[in-house]
Short mmCIF file of N, CA and C in Angstrom, two decimals:
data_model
loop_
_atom_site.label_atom_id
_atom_site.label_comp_id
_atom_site.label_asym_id
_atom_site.label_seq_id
_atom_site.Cartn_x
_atom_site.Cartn_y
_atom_site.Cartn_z
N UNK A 1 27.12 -21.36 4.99
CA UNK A 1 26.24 -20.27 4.63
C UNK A 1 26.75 -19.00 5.32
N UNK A 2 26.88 -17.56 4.03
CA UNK A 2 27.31 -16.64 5.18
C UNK A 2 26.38 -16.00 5.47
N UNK A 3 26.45 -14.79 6.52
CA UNK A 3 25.80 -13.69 6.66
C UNK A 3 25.13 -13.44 6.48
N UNK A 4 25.32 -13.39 4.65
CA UNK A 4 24.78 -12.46 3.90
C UNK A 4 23.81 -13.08 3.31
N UNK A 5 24.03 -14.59 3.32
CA UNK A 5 22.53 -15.09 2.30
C UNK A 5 22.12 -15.87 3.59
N UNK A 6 22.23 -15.74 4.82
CA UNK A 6 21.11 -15.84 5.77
C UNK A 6 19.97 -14.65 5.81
N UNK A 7 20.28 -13.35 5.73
CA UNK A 7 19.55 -12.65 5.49
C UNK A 7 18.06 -12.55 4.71
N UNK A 8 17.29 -12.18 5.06
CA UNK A 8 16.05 -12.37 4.30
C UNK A 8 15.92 -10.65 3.53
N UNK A 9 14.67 -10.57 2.86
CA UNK A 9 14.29 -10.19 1.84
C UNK A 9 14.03 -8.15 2.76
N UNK A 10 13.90 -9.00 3.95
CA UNK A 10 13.94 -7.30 4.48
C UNK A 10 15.42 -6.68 4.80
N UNK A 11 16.40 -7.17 4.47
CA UNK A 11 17.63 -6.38 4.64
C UNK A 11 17.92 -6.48 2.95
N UNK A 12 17.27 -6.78 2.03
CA UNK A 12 17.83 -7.03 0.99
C UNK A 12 17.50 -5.20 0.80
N UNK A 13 16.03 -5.57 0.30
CA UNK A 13 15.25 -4.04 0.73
C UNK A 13 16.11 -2.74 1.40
N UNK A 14 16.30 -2.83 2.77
CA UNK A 14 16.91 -2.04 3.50
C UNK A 14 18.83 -1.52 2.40
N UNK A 15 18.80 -2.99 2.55
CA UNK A 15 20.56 -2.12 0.99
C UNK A 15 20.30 -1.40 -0.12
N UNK A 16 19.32 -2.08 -0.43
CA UNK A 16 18.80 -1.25 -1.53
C UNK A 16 18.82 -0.41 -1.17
N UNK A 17 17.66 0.60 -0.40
CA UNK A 17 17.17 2.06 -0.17
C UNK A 17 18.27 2.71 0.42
N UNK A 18 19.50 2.27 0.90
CA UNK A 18 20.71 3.20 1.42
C UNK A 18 21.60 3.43 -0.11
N UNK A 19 21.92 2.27 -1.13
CA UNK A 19 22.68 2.04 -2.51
C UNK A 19 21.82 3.17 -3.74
N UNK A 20 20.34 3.17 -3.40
CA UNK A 20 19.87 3.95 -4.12
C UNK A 20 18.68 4.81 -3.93
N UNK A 21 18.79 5.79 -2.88
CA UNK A 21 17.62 5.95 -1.94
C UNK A 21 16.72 7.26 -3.41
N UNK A 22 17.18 7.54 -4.50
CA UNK A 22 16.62 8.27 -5.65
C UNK A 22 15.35 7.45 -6.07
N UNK A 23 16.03 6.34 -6.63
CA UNK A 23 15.21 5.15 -6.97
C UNK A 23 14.04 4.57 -6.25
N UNK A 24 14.15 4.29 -5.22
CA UNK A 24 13.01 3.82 -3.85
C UNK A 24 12.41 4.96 -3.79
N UNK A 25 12.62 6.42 -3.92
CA UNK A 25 11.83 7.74 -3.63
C UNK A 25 11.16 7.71 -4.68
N UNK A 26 11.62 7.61 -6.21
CA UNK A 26 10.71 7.53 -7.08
C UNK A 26 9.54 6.40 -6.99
N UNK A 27 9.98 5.50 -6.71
CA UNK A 27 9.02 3.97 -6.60
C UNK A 27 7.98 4.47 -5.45
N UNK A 28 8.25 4.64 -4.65
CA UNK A 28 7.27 5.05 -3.84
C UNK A 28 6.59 6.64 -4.22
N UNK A 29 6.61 7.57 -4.67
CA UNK A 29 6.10 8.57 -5.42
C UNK A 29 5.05 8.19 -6.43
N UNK A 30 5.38 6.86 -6.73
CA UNK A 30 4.52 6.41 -8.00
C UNK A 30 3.32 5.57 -7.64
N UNK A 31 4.03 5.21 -6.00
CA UNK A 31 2.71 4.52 -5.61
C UNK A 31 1.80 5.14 -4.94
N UNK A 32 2.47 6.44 -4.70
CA UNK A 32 1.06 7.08 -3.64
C UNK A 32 0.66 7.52 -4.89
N UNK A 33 0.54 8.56 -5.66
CA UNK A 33 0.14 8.90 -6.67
C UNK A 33 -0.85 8.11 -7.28
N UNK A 34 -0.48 6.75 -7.88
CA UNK A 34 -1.33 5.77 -8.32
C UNK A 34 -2.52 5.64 -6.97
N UNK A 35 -2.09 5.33 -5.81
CA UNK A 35 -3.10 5.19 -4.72
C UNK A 35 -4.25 6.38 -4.79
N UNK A 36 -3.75 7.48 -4.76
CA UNK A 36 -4.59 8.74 -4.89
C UNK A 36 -5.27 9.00 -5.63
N UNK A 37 -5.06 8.50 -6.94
CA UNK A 37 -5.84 8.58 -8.53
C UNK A 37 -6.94 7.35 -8.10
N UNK A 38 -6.26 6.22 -7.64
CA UNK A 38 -7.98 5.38 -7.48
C UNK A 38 -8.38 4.95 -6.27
N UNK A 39 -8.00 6.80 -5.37
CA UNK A 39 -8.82 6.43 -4.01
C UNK A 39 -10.18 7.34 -4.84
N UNK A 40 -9.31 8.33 -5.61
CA UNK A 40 -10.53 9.19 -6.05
C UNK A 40 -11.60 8.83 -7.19
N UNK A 41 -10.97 7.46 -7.28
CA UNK A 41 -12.36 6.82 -8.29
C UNK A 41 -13.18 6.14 -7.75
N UNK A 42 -13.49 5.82 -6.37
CA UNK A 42 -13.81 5.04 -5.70
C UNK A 42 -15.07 5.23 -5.41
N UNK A 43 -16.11 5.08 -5.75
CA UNK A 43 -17.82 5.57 -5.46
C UNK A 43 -18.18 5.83 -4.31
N UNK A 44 -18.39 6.74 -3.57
CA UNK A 44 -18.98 6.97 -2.45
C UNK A 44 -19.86 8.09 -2.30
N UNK A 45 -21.20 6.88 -1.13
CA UNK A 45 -22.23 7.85 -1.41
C UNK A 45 -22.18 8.71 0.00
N UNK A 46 -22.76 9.77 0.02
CA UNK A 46 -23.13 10.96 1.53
C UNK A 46 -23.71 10.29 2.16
N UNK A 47 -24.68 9.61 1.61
CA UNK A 47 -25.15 8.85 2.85
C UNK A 47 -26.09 7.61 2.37
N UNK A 48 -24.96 6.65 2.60
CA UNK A 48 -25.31 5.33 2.07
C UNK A 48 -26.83 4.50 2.45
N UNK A 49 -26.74 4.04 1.67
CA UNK A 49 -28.90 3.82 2.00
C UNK A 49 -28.56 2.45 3.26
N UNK A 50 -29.06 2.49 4.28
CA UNK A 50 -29.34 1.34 5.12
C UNK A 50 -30.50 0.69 4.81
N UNK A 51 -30.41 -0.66 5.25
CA UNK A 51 -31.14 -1.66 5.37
C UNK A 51 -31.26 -2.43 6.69
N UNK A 52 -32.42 -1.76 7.36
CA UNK A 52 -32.50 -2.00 9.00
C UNK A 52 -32.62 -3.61 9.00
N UNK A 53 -32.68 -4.12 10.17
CA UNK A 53 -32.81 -5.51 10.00
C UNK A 53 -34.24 -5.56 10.59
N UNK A 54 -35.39 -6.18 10.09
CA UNK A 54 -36.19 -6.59 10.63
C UNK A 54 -36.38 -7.74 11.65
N UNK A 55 -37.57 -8.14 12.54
CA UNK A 55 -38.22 -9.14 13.41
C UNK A 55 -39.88 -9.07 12.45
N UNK A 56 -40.42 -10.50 12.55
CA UNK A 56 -41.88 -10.30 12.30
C UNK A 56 -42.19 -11.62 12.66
N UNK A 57 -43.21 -11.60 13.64
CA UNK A 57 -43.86 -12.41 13.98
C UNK A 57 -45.15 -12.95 13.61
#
């Protein structure tokens, strides 16, 4: 076995982004973007209703 296929999946990654660092900039551009579009769909209230915990004896 050489080197190279001892290696795992995080140096595979790492060649990649030096062989095509355009490509990985776009891929990641697409994911914050997508992240941002449905952080902003995400329901949130000002001030979320609580529900104290009661005791009753």
């Amino acid at each position: 076995m050489t080197d190279k296929e001892r290696q795992g999946g995080l140096a595979n990654l790492s060649s990649l982004s030096i062989r095509r660092p355009i490509g990985v900039l776009a891929c990641a551009s697409v994911v914050v973007v997508v992240g941002l579009f449905f952080a902003g769909q995400l329901p949130l209230a000002l001030l979320p209703q609580i529900i104290y915990p009661q005791i009753r004896v």
